[in-house]
Amino acid sequence: MKVINFVFNPLKEFTNDNIHQAKRCHKLDHKDFTKVVFRTTIGLVVMGFIGFIVKLIFMPFNNIIVGSAWVND
């Protein structure tokens, strides 16, 4: 009996927690959805801009390193 409780009690608690969370969730209205879309778009633009700047800065260094290897051969 102890083993059964040891196995099933965590599963029961997990199931109850998931049911509780599902009951608290709600569908986004238009205002919340636009907030999420706007913030996601800003995050993607910022990450893309940072990636572009990093690529722009390190591309000459890479060409210098790789270019010097080709000249020495």
PDB file of N, CA and C in Angstrom:
ATOM      1  N   MET A   1       0.813  -1.186   0.000  1.00  0.00           N
ATOM      2  CA  MET A   1       0.000   0.000   0.000  1.00  0.00           C
ATOM      3  C   MET A   1       0.862   1.259   0.000  1.00  0.00           C
ATOM      4  N   LYS A   2       1.977   1.182   0.717  1.00  0.00           N
ATOM      5  CA  LYS A   2       2.867   2.322   0.816  1.00  0.00           C
ATOM      6  C   LYS A   2       3.479   2.650  -0.547  1.00  0.00           C
ATOM      7  N   VAL A   3       3.808   1.621  -1.304  1.00  0.00           N
ATOM      8  CA  VAL A   3       4.406   1.812  -2.628  1.00  0.00           C
ATOM      9  C   VAL A   3       3.391   2.437  -3.578  1.00  0.00           C
ATOM     10  N   ILE A   4       2.158   1.993  -3.500  1.00  0.00           N
ATOM     11  CA  ILE A   4       1.106   2.531  -4.370  1.00  0.00           C
ATOM     12  C   ILE A   4       0.901   4.021  -4.080  1.00  0.00           C
ATOM     13  N   ASN A   5       0.847   4.372  -2.798  1.00  0.00           N
ATOM     14  CA  ASN A   5       0.709   5.782  -2.443  1.00  0.00           C
ATOM     15  C   ASN A   5       1.932   6.583  -2.882  1.00  0.00           C
ATOM     16  N   PHE A   6       3.099   5.983  -2.789  1.00  0.00           N
ATOM     17  CA  PHE A   6       4.327   6.660  -3.193  1.00  0.00           C
ATOM     18  C   PHE A   6       4.306   6.975  -4.681  1.00  0.00           C
ATOM     19  N   VAL A   7       3.715   6.113  -5.485  1.00  0.00           N
ATOM     20  CA  VAL A   7       3.668   6.309  -6.934  1.00  0.00           C
ATOM     21  C   VAL A   7       2.509   7.221  -7.330  1.00  0.00           C
ATOM     22  N   PHE A   8       1.332   7.008  -6.761  1.00  0.00           N
ATOM     23  CA  PHE A   8       0.135   7.689  -7.240  1.00  0.00           C
ATOM     24  C   PHE A   8      -0.108   9.064  -6.624  1.00  0.00           C
ATOM     25  N   ASN A   9       0.403   9.323  -5.433  1.00  0.00           N
ATOM     26  CA  ASN A   9       0.194  10.638  -4.834  1.00  0.00           C
ATOM     27  C   ASN A   9       0.840  11.769  -5.647  1.00  0.00           C
ATOM     28  N   PRO A  10       2.084  11.637  -6.098  1.00  0.00           N
ATOM     29  CA  PRO A  10       2.630  12.710  -6.942  1.00  0.00           C
ATOM     30  C   PRO A  10       1.849  12.882  -8.250  1.00  0.00           C
ATOM     31  N   LEU A  11       1.379  11.778  -8.837  1.00  0.00           N
ATOM     32  CA  LEU A  11       0.587  11.872 -10.060  1.00  0.00           C
ATOM     33  C   LEU A  11      -0.741  12.584  -9.803  1.00  0.00           C
ATOM     34  N   LYS A  12      -1.348  12.291  -8.660  1.00  0.00           N
ATOM     35  CA  LYS A  12      -2.611  12.929  -8.307  1.00  0.00           C
ATOM     36  C   LYS A  12      -2.401  14.428  -8.071  1.00  0.00           C
ATOM     37  N   GLU A  13      -1.340  14.798  -7.361  1.00  0.00           N
ATOM     38  CA  GLU A  13      -1.047  16.206  -7.120  1.00  0.00           C
ATOM     39  C   GLU A  13      -0.745  16.934  -8.439  1.00  0.00           C
ATOM     40  N   PHE A  14       0.005  16.295  -9.306  1.00  0.00           N
ATOM     41  CA  PHE A  14       0.325  16.875 -10.608  1.00  0.00           C
ATOM     42  C   PHE A  14      -0.936  17.114 -11.426  1.00  0.00           C
ATOM     43  N   THR A  15      -1.844  16.137 -11.416  1.00  0.00           N
ATOM     44  CA  THR A  15      -3.103  16.264 -12.152  1.00  0.00           C
ATOM     45  C   THR A  15      -3.959  17.383 -11.570  1.00  0.00           C
ATOM     46  N   ASN A  16      -4.039  17.462 -10.272  1.00  0.00           N
ATOM     47  CA  ASN A  16      -4.826  18.522  -9.629  1.00  0.00           C
ATOM     48  C   ASN A  16      -4.233  19.899  -9.931  1.00  0.00           C
ATOM     49  N   ASP A  17      -2.915  20.016  -9.897  1.00  0.00           N
ATOM     50  CA  ASP A  17      -2.276  21.291 -10.221  1.00  0.00           C
ATOM     51  C   ASP A  17      -2.562  21.698 -11.662  1.00  0.00           C
ATOM     52  N   ASN A  18      -2.519  20.748 -12.584  1.00  0.00           N
ATOM     53  CA  ASN A  18      -2.791  21.060 -13.988  1.00  0.00           C
ATOM     54  C   ASN A  18      -4.244  21.470 -14.199  1.00  0.00           C
ATOM     55  N   ILE A  19      -5.158  20.806 -13.533  1.00  0.00           N
ATOM     56  CA  ILE A  19      -6.575  21.170 -13.634  1.00  0.00           C
ATOM     57  C   ILE A  19      -6.793  22.575 -13.082  1.00  0.00           C
ATOM     58  N   HIS A  20      -6.173  22.884 -11.958  1.00  0.00           N
ATOM     59  CA  HIS A  20      -6.294  24.211 -11.357  1.00  0.00           C
ATOM     60  C   HIS A  20      -5.752  25.285 -12.305  1.00  0.00           C
ATOM     61  N   GLN A  21      -4.616  25.020 -12.929  1.00  0.00           N
ATOM     62  CA  GLN A  21      -4.033  25.989 -13.856  1.00  0.00           C
ATOM     63  C   GLN A  21      -4.906  26.156 -15.099  1.00  0.00           C
ATOM     64  N   ALA A  22      -5.451  25.082 -15.606  1.00  0.00           N
ATOM     65  CA  ALA A  22      -6.303  25.164 -16.786  1.00  0.00           C
ATOM     66  C   ALA A  22      -7.575  25.962 -16.496  1.00  0.00           C
ATOM     67  N   LYS A  23      -8.083  25.869 -15.293  1.00  0.00           N
ATOM     68  CA  LYS A  23      -9.267  26.642 -14.939  1.00  0.00           C
ATOM     69  C   LYS A  23      -8.958  28.139 -14.825  1.00  0.00           C
ATOM     70  N   ARG A  24      -7.735  28.474 -14.442  1.00  0.00           N
ATOM     71  CA  ARG A  24      -7.367  29.887 -14.296  1.00  0.00           C
ATOM     72  C   ARG A  24      -7.005  30.540 -15.622  1.00  0.00           C
ATOM     73  N   CYS A  25      -6.651  29.759 -16.621  1.00  0.00           N
ATOM     74  CA  CYS A  25      -6.282  30.318 -17.921  1.00  0.00           C
ATOM     75  C   CYS A  25      -7.515  30.879 -18.614  1.00  0.00           C
ATOM     76  N   HIS A  26      -7.270  31.918 -19.403  1.00  0.00           N
ATOM     77  CA  HIS A  26      -8.367  32.500 -20.159  1.00  0.00           C
ATOM     78  C   HIS A  26      -7.875  32.864 -21.553  1.00  0.00           C
ATOM     79  N   LYS A  27      -8.799  33.002 -22.443  1.00  0.00           N
ATOM     80  CA  LYS A  27      -8.469  33.370 -23.813  1.00  0.00           C
ATOM     81  C   LYS A  27      -8.145  34.855 -23.851  1.00  0.00           C
ATOM     82  N   LEU A  28      -7.110  35.210 -24.635  1.00  0.00           N
ATOM     83  CA  LEU A  28      -6.705  36.597 -24.721  1.00  0.00           C
ATOM     84  C   LEU A  28      -7.732  37.415 -25.485  1.00  0.00           C
ATOM     85  N   ASP A  29      -7.990  38.624 -24.978  1.00  0.00           N
ATOM     86  CA  ASP A  29      -8.839  39.519 -25.737  1.00  0.00           C
ATOM     87  C   ASP A  29      -7.957  40.313 -26.712  1.00  0.00           C
ATOM     88  N   HIS A  30      -8.572  41.186 -27.472  1.00  0.00           N
ATOM     89  CA  HIS A  30      -7.851  41.902 -28.528  1.00  0.00           C
ATOM     90  C   HIS A  30      -6.724  42.765 -27.956  1.00  0.00           C
ATOM     91  N   LYS A  31      -6.963  43.407 -26.833  1.00  0.00           N
ATOM     92  CA  LYS A  31      -5.963  44.293 -26.218  1.00  0.00           C
ATOM     93  C   LYS A  31      -4.729  43.498 -25.770  1.00  0.00           C
ATOM     94  N   ASP A  32      -4.946  42.392 -25.075  1.00  0.00           N
ATOM     95  CA  ASP A  32      -3.826  41.569 -24.621  1.00  0.00           C
ATOM     96  C   ASP A  32      -3.074  40.954 -25.797  1.00  0.00           C
ATOM     97  N   PHE A  33      -3.812  40.532 -26.811  1.00  0.00           N
ATOM     98  CA  PHE A  33      -3.174  39.925 -27.977  1.00  0.00           C
ATOM     99  C   PHE A  33      -2.279  40.928 -28.697  1.00  0.00           C
ATOM    100  N   THR A  34      -2.759  42.164 -28.844  1.00  0.00           N
ATOM    101  CA  THR A  34      -1.930  43.177 -29.518  1.00  0.00           C
ATOM    102  C   THR A  34      -0.694  43.516 -28.688  1.00  0.00           C
ATOM    103  N   LYS A  35      -0.810  43.497 -27.367  1.00  0.00           N
ATOM    104  CA  LYS A  35       0.361  43.714 -26.519  1.00  0.00           C
ATOM    105  C   LYS A  35       1.412  42.634 -26.738  1.00  0.00           C
ATOM    106  N   VAL A  36       0.960  41.377 -26.766  1.00  0.00           N
ATOM    107  CA  VAL A  36       1.883  40.256 -26.959  1.00  0.00           C
ATOM    108  C   VAL A  36       2.548  40.340 -28.326  1.00  0.00           C
ATOM    109  N   VAL A  37       1.762  40.628 -29.362  1.00  0.00           N
ATOM    110  CA  VAL A  37       2.312  40.726 -30.714  1.00  0.00           C
ATOM    111  C   VAL A  37       3.298  41.876 -30.809  1.00  0.00           C
ATOM    112  N   PHE A  38       2.962  43.016 -30.237  1.00  0.00           N
ATOM    113  CA  PHE A  38       3.842  44.192 -30.289  1.00  0.00           C
ATOM    114  C   PHE A  38       5.169  43.923 -29.577  1.00  0.00           C
ATOM    115  N   ARG A  39       5.097  43.341 -28.398  1.00  0.00           N
ATOM    116  CA  ARG A  39       6.329  43.080 -27.642  1.00  0.00           C
ATOM    117  C   ARG A  39       7.184  42.005 -28.307  1.00  0.00           C
ATOM    118  N   THR A  40       6.548  41.005 -28.891  1.00  0.00           N
ATOM    119  CA  THR A  40       7.298  39.974 -29.606  1.00  0.00           C
ATOM    120  C   THR A  40       7.982  40.563 -30.831  1.00  0.00           C
ATOM    121  N   THR A  41       7.277  41.429 -31.548  1.00  0.00           N
ATOM    122  CA  THR A  41       7.854  42.075 -32.733  1.00  0.00           C
ATOM    123  C   THR A  41       9.040  42.948 -32.351  1.00  0.00           C
ATOM    124  N   ILE A  42       8.903  43.711 -31.294  1.00  0.00           N
ATOM    125  CA  ILE A  42      10.016  44.554 -30.848  1.00  0.00           C
ATOM    126  C   ILE A  42      11.207  43.685 -30.450  1.00  0.00           C
ATOM    127  N   GLY A  43      10.972  42.589 -29.758  1.00  0.00           N
ATOM    128  CA  GLY A  43      12.060  41.696 -29.365  1.00  0.00           C
ATOM    129  C   GLY A  43      12.766  41.100 -30.561  1.00  0.00           C
ATOM    130  N   LEU A  44      12.006  40.677 -31.569  1.00  0.00           N
ATOM    131  CA  LEU A  44      12.627  40.112 -32.772  1.00  0.00           C
ATOM    132  C   LEU A  44      13.430  41.162 -33.528  1.00  0.00           C
ATOM    133  N   VAL A  45      12.914  42.380 -33.606  1.00  0.00           N
ATOM    134  CA  VAL A  45      13.633  43.450 -34.306  1.00  0.00           C
ATOM    135  C   VAL A  45      14.928  43.785 -33.573  1.00  0.00           C
ATOM    136  N   VAL A  46      14.860  43.877 -32.260  1.00  0.00           N
ATOM    137  CA  VAL A  46      16.068  44.194 -31.484  1.00  0.00           C
ATOM    138  C   VAL A  46      17.102  43.083 -31.623  1.00  0.00           C
ATOM    139  N   MET A  47      16.671  41.818 -31.538  1.00  0.00           N
ATOM    140  CA  MET A  47      17.617  40.712 -31.688  1.00  0.00           C
ATOM    141  C   MET A  47      18.209  40.685 -33.093  1.00  0.00           C
ATOM    142  N   GLY A  48      17.405  40.963 -34.103  1.00  0.00           N
ATOM    143  CA  GLY A  48      17.913  41.011 -35.469  1.00  0.00           C
ATOM    144  C   GLY A  48      18.891  42.143 -35.666  1.00  0.00           C
ATOM    145  N   PHE A  49      18.606  43.301 -35.083  1.00  0.00           N
ATOM    146  CA  PHE A  49      19.511  44.443 -35.199  1.00  0.00           C
ATOM    147  C   PHE A  49      20.841  44.161 -34.506  1.00  0.00           C
ATOM    148  N   ILE A  50      20.790  43.549 -33.334  1.00  0.00           N
ATOM    149  CA  ILE A  50      22.024  43.200 -32.627  1.00  0.00           C
ATOM    150  C   ILE A  50      22.824  42.188 -33.442  1.00  0.00           C
ATOM    151  N   GLY A  51      22.159  41.191 -34.002  1.00  0.00           N
ATOM    152  CA  GLY A  51      22.849  40.212 -34.841  1.00  0.00           C
ATOM    153  C   GLY A  51      23.467  40.856 -36.067  1.00  0.00           C
ATOM    154  N   PHE A  52      22.756  41.804 -36.678  1.00  0.00           N
ATOM    155  CA  PHE A  52      23.283  42.500 -37.843  1.00  0.00           C
ATOM    156  C   PHE A  52      24.523  43.312 -37.487  1.00  0.00           C
ATOM    157  N   ILE A  53      24.483  44.017 -36.367  1.00  0.00           N
ATOM    158  CA  ILE A  53      25.631  44.830 -35.938  1.00  0.00           C
ATOM    159  C   ILE A  53      26.820  43.937 -35.617  1.00  0.00           C
ATOM    160  N   VAL A  54      26.594  42.845 -34.935  1.00  0.00           N
ATOM    161  CA  VAL A  54      27.696  41.930 -34.613  1.00  0.00           C
ATOM    162  C   VAL A  54      28.305  41.373 -35.891  1.00  0.00           C
ATOM    163  N   LYS A  55      27.464  40.971 -36.824  1.00  0.00           N
ATOM    164  CA  LYS A  55      27.953  40.455 -38.110  1.00  0.00           C
ATOM    165  C   LYS A  55      28.725  41.537 -38.858  1.00  0.00           C
ATOM    166  N   LEU A  56      28.224  42.766 -38.825  1.00  0.00           N
ATOM    167  CA  LEU A  56      28.859  43.877 -39.510  1.00  0.00           C
ATOM    168  C   LEU A  56      30.215  44.202 -38.898  1.00  0.00           C
ATOM    169  N   ILE A  57      30.337  44.081 -37.592  1.00  0.00           N
ATOM    170  CA  ILE A  57      31.596  44.388 -36.916  1.00  0.00           C
ATOM    171  C   ILE A  57      32.619  43.280 -37.130  1.00  0.00           C
ATOM    172  N   PHE A  58      32.217  42.020 -37.009  1.00  0.00           N
ATOM    173  CA  PHE A  58      33.177  40.929 -37.039  1.00  0.00           C
ATOM    174  C   PHE A  58      33.471  40.406 -38.438  1.00  0.00           C
ATOM    175  N   MET A  59      32.728  40.817 -39.441  1.00  0.00           N
ATOM    176  CA  MET A  59      33.000  40.361 -40.800  1.00  0.00           C
ATOM    177  C   MET A  59      34.380  40.820 -41.291  1.00  0.00           C
ATOM    178  N   PRO A  60      34.786  42.081 -41.076  1.00  0.00           N
ATOM    179  CA  PRO A  60      36.141  42.473 -41.492  1.00  0.00           C
ATOM    180  C   PRO A  60      37.243  41.697 -40.765  1.00  0.00           C
ATOM    181  N   PHE A  61      37.035  41.438 -39.464  1.00  0.00           N
ATOM    182  CA  PHE A  61      38.035  40.671 -38.721  1.00  0.00           C
ATOM    183  C   PHE A  61      38.173  39.265 -39.289  1.00  0.00           C
ATOM    184  N   ASN A  62      37.061  38.644 -39.625  1.00  0.00           N
ATOM    185  CA  ASN A  62      37.079  37.305 -40.196  1.00  0.00           C
ATOM    186  C   ASN A  62      37.782  37.325 -41.549  1.00  0.00           C
ATOM    187  N   ASN A  63      37.518  38.343 -42.361  1.00  0.00           N
ATOM    188  CA  ASN A  63      38.172  38.427 -43.665  1.00  0.00           C
ATOM    189  C   ASN A  63      39.667  38.649 -43.527  1.00  0.00           C
ATOM    190  N   ILE A  64      40.071  39.409 -42.530  1.00  0.00           N
ATOM    191  CA  ILE A  64      41.506  39.630 -42.300  1.00  0.00           C
ATOM    192  C   ILE A  64      42.173  38.324 -41.897  1.00  0.00           C
ATOM    193  N   ILE A  65      41.545  37.580 -40.994  1.00  0.00           N
ATOM    194  CA  ILE A  65      42.137  36.324 -40.519  1.00  0.00           C
ATOM    195  C   ILE A  65      42.164  35.292 -41.641  1.00  0.00           C
ATOM    196  N   VAL A  66      41.043  35.093 -42.325  1.00  0.00           N
ATOM    197  CA  VAL A  66      40.975  34.103 -43.395  1.00  0.00           C
ATOM    198  C   VAL A  66      41.784  34.569 -44.599  1.00  0.00           C
ATOM    199  N   GLY A  67      41.753  35.862 -44.890  1.00  0.00           N
ATOM    200  CA  GLY A  67      42.503  36.401 -46.031  1.00  0.00           C
ATOM    201  C   GLY A  67      43.998  36.246 -45.847  1.00  0.00           C
ATOM    202  N   SER A  68      44.489  36.436 -44.625  1.00  0.00           N
ATOM    203  CA  SER A  68      45.920  36.278 -44.384  1.00  0.00           C
ATOM    204  C   SER A  68      46.342  34.817 -44.536  1.00  0.00           C
ATOM    205  N   ALA A  69      45.463  33.890 -44.238  1.00  0.00           N
ATOM    206  CA  ALA A  69      45.784  32.473 -44.395  1.00  0.00           C
ATOM    207  C   ALA A  69      45.916  32.131 -45.878  1.00  0.00           C
ATOM    208  N   TRP A  70      45.101  32.718 -46.736  1.00  0.00           N
ATOM    209  CA  TRP A  70      45.171  32.442 -48.178  1.00  0.00           C
ATOM    210  C   TRP A  70      46.427  33.067 -48.796  1.00  0.00           C
ATOM    211  N   VAL A  71      46.850  34.204 -48.291  1.00  0.00           N
ATOM    212  CA  VAL A  71      48.031  34.859 -48.864  1.00  0.00           C
ATOM    213  C   VAL A  71      49.287  34.076 -48.530  1.00  0.00           C
ATOM    214  N   ASN A  72      49.373  33.492 -47.357  1.00  0.00           N
ATOM    215  CA  ASN A  72      50.567  32.766 -46.941  1.00  0.00           C
ATOM    216  C   ASN A  72      50.737  31.440 -47.650  1.00  0.00           C
ATOM    217  N   ASP A  73      49.700  30.875 -48.244  1.00  0.00           N
ATOM    218  CA  ASP A  73      49.802  29.581 -48.905  1.00  0.00           C
ATOM    219  C   ASP A  73      50.471  29.724 -50.166  1.00  0.00           C
TER     220      ASP A  73
END
